[in-house]
């Protein structure tokens, strides 16, 4: 004999209301503290208007050159020097190898210098071209 389903006599208890807490102000407070610290950081940044430096490879944006697999198997090492012109935006132009003994190392170094991103040279805090940039790449097995 099938009995019809009956409605429960009691309604489910409502979920307890969250108690008021003081954490409602924590998010905006942390935001204000972070904002104040970020804005005040500008007061501590050094004055770079008189800074002078040569061009250099931006190693954060440029990965190291790959060791040629064939030469690695043969346990060959070499030092390659490349000459380039670096413009004020940090890009290389007119690159050519000035020293190197193995064609594969030379090609790898040349490709690396052409594709690398550079920190341009600075003179009195302003980016300038660096027409005589030299990069030495040592292919050493470690």
PDB file of C-alpha atoms in Angstrom:
ATOM      1  CA  UNK A   1       0.000   0.000   0.000  1.00  0.00           C
ATOM      2  CA  UNK A   2       1.438   3.302  -1.078  1.00  0.00           C
ATOM      3  CA  UNK A   3       1.015   6.189   1.271  1.00  0.00           C
ATOM      4  CA  UNK A   4       0.840   9.682  -0.196  1.00  0.00           C
ATOM      5  CA  UNK A   5       3.770  11.910   0.609  1.00  0.00           C
ATOM      6  CA  UNK A   6       2.980  14.337   3.315  1.00  0.00           C
ATOM      7  CA  UNK A   7       4.314  17.773   3.917  1.00  0.00           C
ATOM      8  CA  UNK A   8       6.569  17.990   6.939  1.00  0.00           C
ATOM      9  CA  UNK A   9       4.910  19.511   9.962  1.00  0.00           C
ATOM     10  CA  UNK A  10       7.653  22.058  10.463  1.00  0.00           C
ATOM     11  CA  UNK A  11       9.336  24.429   8.086  1.00  0.00           C
ATOM     12  CA  UNK A  12      13.109  24.229   7.903  1.00  0.00           C
ATOM     13  CA  UNK A  13      14.793  26.573  10.334  1.00  0.00           C
ATOM     14  CA  UNK A  14      16.102  29.733   8.714  1.00  0.00           C
ATOM     15  CA  UNK A  15      19.846  30.055   8.479  1.00  0.00           C
ATOM     16  CA  UNK A  16      21.308  32.065  11.334  1.00  0.00           C
ATOM     17  CA  UNK A  17      22.035  35.656  10.436  1.00  0.00           C
ATOM     18  CA  UNK A  18      25.680  36.646  10.491  1.00  0.00           C
ATOM     19  CA  UNK A  19      26.534  38.664  13.475  1.00  0.00           C
ATOM     20  CA  UNK A  20      27.689  42.168  12.813  1.00  0.00           C
ATOM     21  CA  UNK A  21      31.447  42.320  12.768  1.00  0.00           C
ATOM     22  CA  UNK A  22      34.056  45.021  12.589  1.00  0.00           C
ATOM     23  CA  UNK A  23      35.696  43.494   9.487  1.00  0.00           C
ATOM     24  CA  UNK A  24      33.673  45.686   7.119  1.00  0.00           C
ATOM     25  CA  UNK A  25      36.241  48.472   7.392  1.00  0.00           C
ATOM     26  CA  UNK A  26      39.301  46.218   6.978  1.00  0.00           C
ATOM     27  CA  UNK A  27      39.237  46.063   3.159  1.00  0.00           C
ATOM     28  CA  UNK A  28      39.010  49.828   2.580  1.00  0.00           C
ATOM     29  CA  UNK A  29      41.660  50.413   5.270  1.00  0.00           C
ATOM     30  CA  UNK A  30      44.128  48.054   3.600  1.00  0.00           C
ATOM     31  CA  UNK A  31      43.420  49.661   0.239  1.00  0.00           C
ATOM     32  CA  UNK A  32      44.129  53.131   1.673  1.00  0.00           C
ATOM     33  CA  UNK A  33      47.357  51.952   3.299  1.00  0.00           C
ATOM     34  CA  UNK A  34      48.574  50.408   0.044  1.00  0.00           C
ATOM     35  CA  UNK A  35      47.621  53.502  -1.924  1.00  0.00           C
ATOM     36  CA  UNK A  36      49.455  55.798   0.490  1.00  0.00           C
ATOM     37  CA  UNK A  37      52.562  53.619   0.372  1.00  0.00           C
ATOM     38  CA  UNK A  38      52.559  53.523  -3.433  1.00  0.00           C
ATOM     39  CA  UNK A  39      52.105  57.267  -3.706  1.00  0.00           C
ATOM     40  CA  UNK A  40      54.759  57.985  -1.100  1.00  0.00           C
ATOM     41  CA  UNK A  41      57.218  55.752  -2.945  1.00  0.00           C
ATOM     42  CA  UNK A  42      57.631  58.524  -5.520  1.00  0.00           C
ATOM     43  CA  UNK A  43      59.230  60.660  -2.805  1.00  0.00           C
ATOM     44  CA  UNK A  44      61.971  58.086  -2.330  1.00  0.00           C
ATOM     45  CA  UNK A  45      62.818  57.424  -5.984  1.00  0.00           C
ATOM     46  CA  UNK A  46      66.250  58.747  -6.854  1.00  0.00           C
ATOM     47  CA  UNK A  47      66.668  61.663  -9.217  1.00  0.00           C
ATOM     48  CA  UNK A  48      67.866  60.106 -12.465  1.00  0.00           C
ATOM     49  CA  UNK A  49      68.191  63.345 -14.397  1.00  0.00           C
ATOM     50  CA  UNK A  50      71.995  63.248 -14.122  1.00  0.00           C
ATOM     51  CA  UNK A  51      72.366  59.508 -14.642  1.00  0.00           C
ATOM     52  CA  UNK A  52      74.708  58.288 -17.379  1.00  0.00           C
ATOM     53  CA  UNK A  53      75.173  54.622 -18.268  1.00  0.00           C
ATOM     54  CA  UNK A  54      76.102  52.513 -21.301  1.00  0.00           C
ATOM     55  CA  UNK A  55      73.636  50.304 -23.159  1.00  0.00           C
ATOM     56  CA  UNK A  56      73.149  46.793 -21.779  1.00  0.00           C
ATOM     57  CA  UNK A  57      71.079  43.673 -22.408  1.00  0.00           C
ATOM     58  CA  UNK A  58      67.775  43.605 -20.548  1.00  0.00           C
ATOM     59  CA  UNK A  59      68.147  40.107 -19.053  1.00  0.00           C
ATOM     60  CA  UNK A  60      64.646  40.260 -17.580  1.00  0.00           C
ATOM     61  CA  UNK A  61      63.079  40.411 -21.064  1.00  0.00           C
ATOM     62  CA  UNK A  62      65.741  38.474 -22.974  1.00  0.00           C
ATOM     63  CA  UNK A  63      66.494  34.788 -22.409  1.00  0.00           C
ATOM     64  CA  UNK A  64      70.013  33.401 -22.763  1.00  0.00           C
ATOM     65  CA  UNK A  65      71.188  32.130 -26.149  1.00  0.00           C
ATOM     66  CA  UNK A  66      70.733  28.412 -26.817  1.00  0.00           C
ATOM     67  CA  UNK A  67      73.875  26.311 -27.011  1.00  0.00           C
ATOM     68  CA  UNK A  68      74.010  24.675 -30.469  1.00  0.00           C
ATOM     69  CA  UNK A  69      73.183  20.979 -29.921  1.00  0.00           C
ATOM     70  CA  UNK A  70      75.761  19.619 -32.382  1.00  0.00           C
ATOM     71  CA  UNK A  71      78.568  21.611 -30.776  1.00  0.00           C
ATOM     72  CA  UNK A  72      77.413  20.605 -27.294  1.00  0.00           C
ATOM     73  CA  UNK A  73      77.617  16.924 -28.290  1.00  0.00           C
ATOM     74  CA  UNK A  74      81.149  17.539 -29.553  1.00  0.00           C
ATOM     75  CA  UNK A  75      82.002  19.320 -26.270  1.00  0.00           C
ATOM     76  CA  UNK A  76      83.160  22.436 -28.155  1.00  0.00           C
ATOM     77  CA  UNK A  77      83.385  25.849 -26.495  1.00  0.00           C
ATOM     78  CA  UNK A  78      84.025  29.329 -27.905  1.00  0.00           C
ATOM     79  CA  UNK A  79      83.889  33.038 -27.156  1.00  0.00           C
ATOM     80  CA  UNK A  80      82.012  35.160 -29.694  1.00  0.00           C
ATOM     81  CA  UNK A  81      82.098  38.956 -29.944  1.00  0.00           C
ATOM     82  CA  UNK A  82      79.347  40.864 -31.729  1.00  0.00           C
ATOM     83  CA  UNK A  83      79.255  44.546 -32.645  1.00  0.00           C
ATOM     84  CA  UNK A  84      75.903  46.376 -32.931  1.00  0.00           C
ATOM     85  CA  UNK A  85      74.298  49.779 -32.964  1.00  0.00           C
ATOM     86  CA  UNK A  86      71.667  50.144 -30.209  1.00  0.00           C
ATOM     87  CA  UNK A  87      69.034  52.824 -30.792  1.00  0.00           C
ATOM     88  CA  UNK A  88      67.439  54.989 -28.103  1.00  0.00           C
ATOM     89  CA  UNK A  89      64.476  52.568 -27.864  1.00  0.00           C
ATOM     90  CA  UNK A  90      66.734  49.603 -27.005  1.00  0.00           C
ATOM     91  CA  UNK A  91      66.767  47.762 -30.347  1.00  0.00           C
ATOM     92  CA  UNK A  92      69.865  46.451 -32.138  1.00  0.00           C
ATOM     93  CA  UNK A  93      70.797  47.324 -35.721  1.00  0.00           C
ATOM     94  CA  UNK A  94      73.691  46.497 -38.052  1.00  0.00           C
ATOM     95  CA  UNK A  95      74.953  43.566 -35.972  1.00  0.00           C
ATOM     96  CA  UNK A  96      77.976  41.591 -37.118  1.00  0.00           C
ATOM     97  CA  UNK A  97      80.363  39.081 -35.569  1.00  0.00           C
ATOM     98  CA  UNK A  98      83.851  40.430 -34.924  1.00  0.00           C
ATOM     99  CA  UNK A  99      85.346  37.326 -33.271  1.00  0.00           C
ATOM    100  CA  UNK A 100      84.373  33.661 -33.212  1.00  0.00           C
ATOM    101  CA  UNK A 101      85.790  30.368 -34.452  1.00  0.00           C
ATOM    102  CA  UNK A 102      82.726  28.228 -35.214  1.00  0.00           C
ATOM    103  CA  UNK A 103      79.991  29.202 -37.656  1.00  0.00           C
ATOM    104  CA  UNK A 104      77.165  27.771 -35.488  1.00  0.00           C
ATOM    105  CA  UNK A 105      78.304  29.718 -32.421  1.00  0.00           C
ATOM    106  CA  UNK A 106      78.619  32.862 -34.555  1.00  0.00           C
ATOM    107  CA  UNK A 107      75.118  32.442 -36.013  1.00  0.00           C
ATOM    108  CA  UNK A 108      73.616  31.780 -32.577  1.00  0.00           C
ATOM    109  CA  UNK A 109      75.310  34.838 -31.069  1.00  0.00           C
ATOM    110  CA  UNK A 110      74.302  37.032 -34.008  1.00  0.00           C
ATOM    111  CA  UNK A 111      70.665  35.919 -33.822  1.00  0.00           C
ATOM    112  CA  UNK A 112      70.671  36.490 -30.050  1.00  0.00           C
ATOM    113  CA  UNK A 113      72.008  40.055 -30.311  1.00  0.00           C
ATOM    114  CA  UNK A 114      69.590  40.954 -33.102  1.00  0.00           C
ATOM    115  CA  UNK A 115      66.549  39.731 -31.125  1.00  0.00           C
ATOM    116  CA  UNK A 116      67.607  40.871 -27.645  1.00  0.00           C
ATOM    117  CA  UNK A 117      65.929  43.778 -25.860  1.00  0.00           C
ATOM    118  CA  UNK A 118      68.366  46.337 -24.480  1.00  0.00           C
ATOM    119  CA  UNK A 119      68.423  49.046 -21.868  1.00  0.00           C
ATOM    120  CA  UNK A 120      69.440  52.010 -24.021  1.00  0.00           C
ATOM    121  CA  UNK A 121      72.413  54.125 -23.059  1.00  0.00           C
ATOM    122  CA  UNK A 122      71.575  57.121 -20.878  1.00  0.00           C
ATOM    123  CA  UNK A 123      73.184  60.527 -20.891  1.00  0.00           C
ATOM    124  CA  UNK A 124      71.926  63.027 -18.316  1.00  0.00           C
ATOM    125  CA  UNK A 125      68.937  60.750 -17.739  1.00  0.00           C
ATOM    126  CA  UNK A 126      67.861  60.654 -21.409  1.00  0.00           C
ATOM    127  CA  UNK A 127      68.027  57.612 -23.678  1.00  0.00           C
ATOM    128  CA  UNK A 128      70.548  57.990 -26.497  1.00  0.00           C
ATOM    129  CA  UNK A 129      71.752  55.723 -29.316  1.00  0.00           C
ATOM    130  CA  UNK A 130      74.843  53.628 -28.688  1.00  0.00           C
ATOM    131  CA  UNK A 131      76.556  53.228 -32.072  1.00  0.00           C
ATOM    132  CA  UNK A 132      79.499  51.147 -30.840  1.00  0.00           C
ATOM    133  CA  UNK A 133      77.973  48.444 -28.629  1.00  0.00           C
ATOM    134  CA  UNK A 134      80.005  45.263 -28.202  1.00  0.00           C
ATOM    135  CA  UNK A 135      78.661  42.060 -26.700  1.00  0.00           C
ATOM    136  CA  UNK A 136      80.809  39.062 -25.744  1.00  0.00           C
ATOM    137  CA  UNK A 137      79.070  35.712 -25.459  1.00  0.00           C
ATOM    138  CA  UNK A 138      80.925  32.813 -23.894  1.00  0.00           C
ATOM    139  CA  UNK A 139      79.696  29.379 -24.918  1.00  0.00           C
ATOM    140  CA  UNK A 140      81.024  27.285 -22.043  1.00  0.00           C
ATOM    141  CA  UNK A 141      79.891  23.814 -21.005  1.00  0.00           C
ATOM    142  CA  UNK A 142      79.172  23.705 -17.304  1.00  0.00           C
TER     143      UNK A 142
END
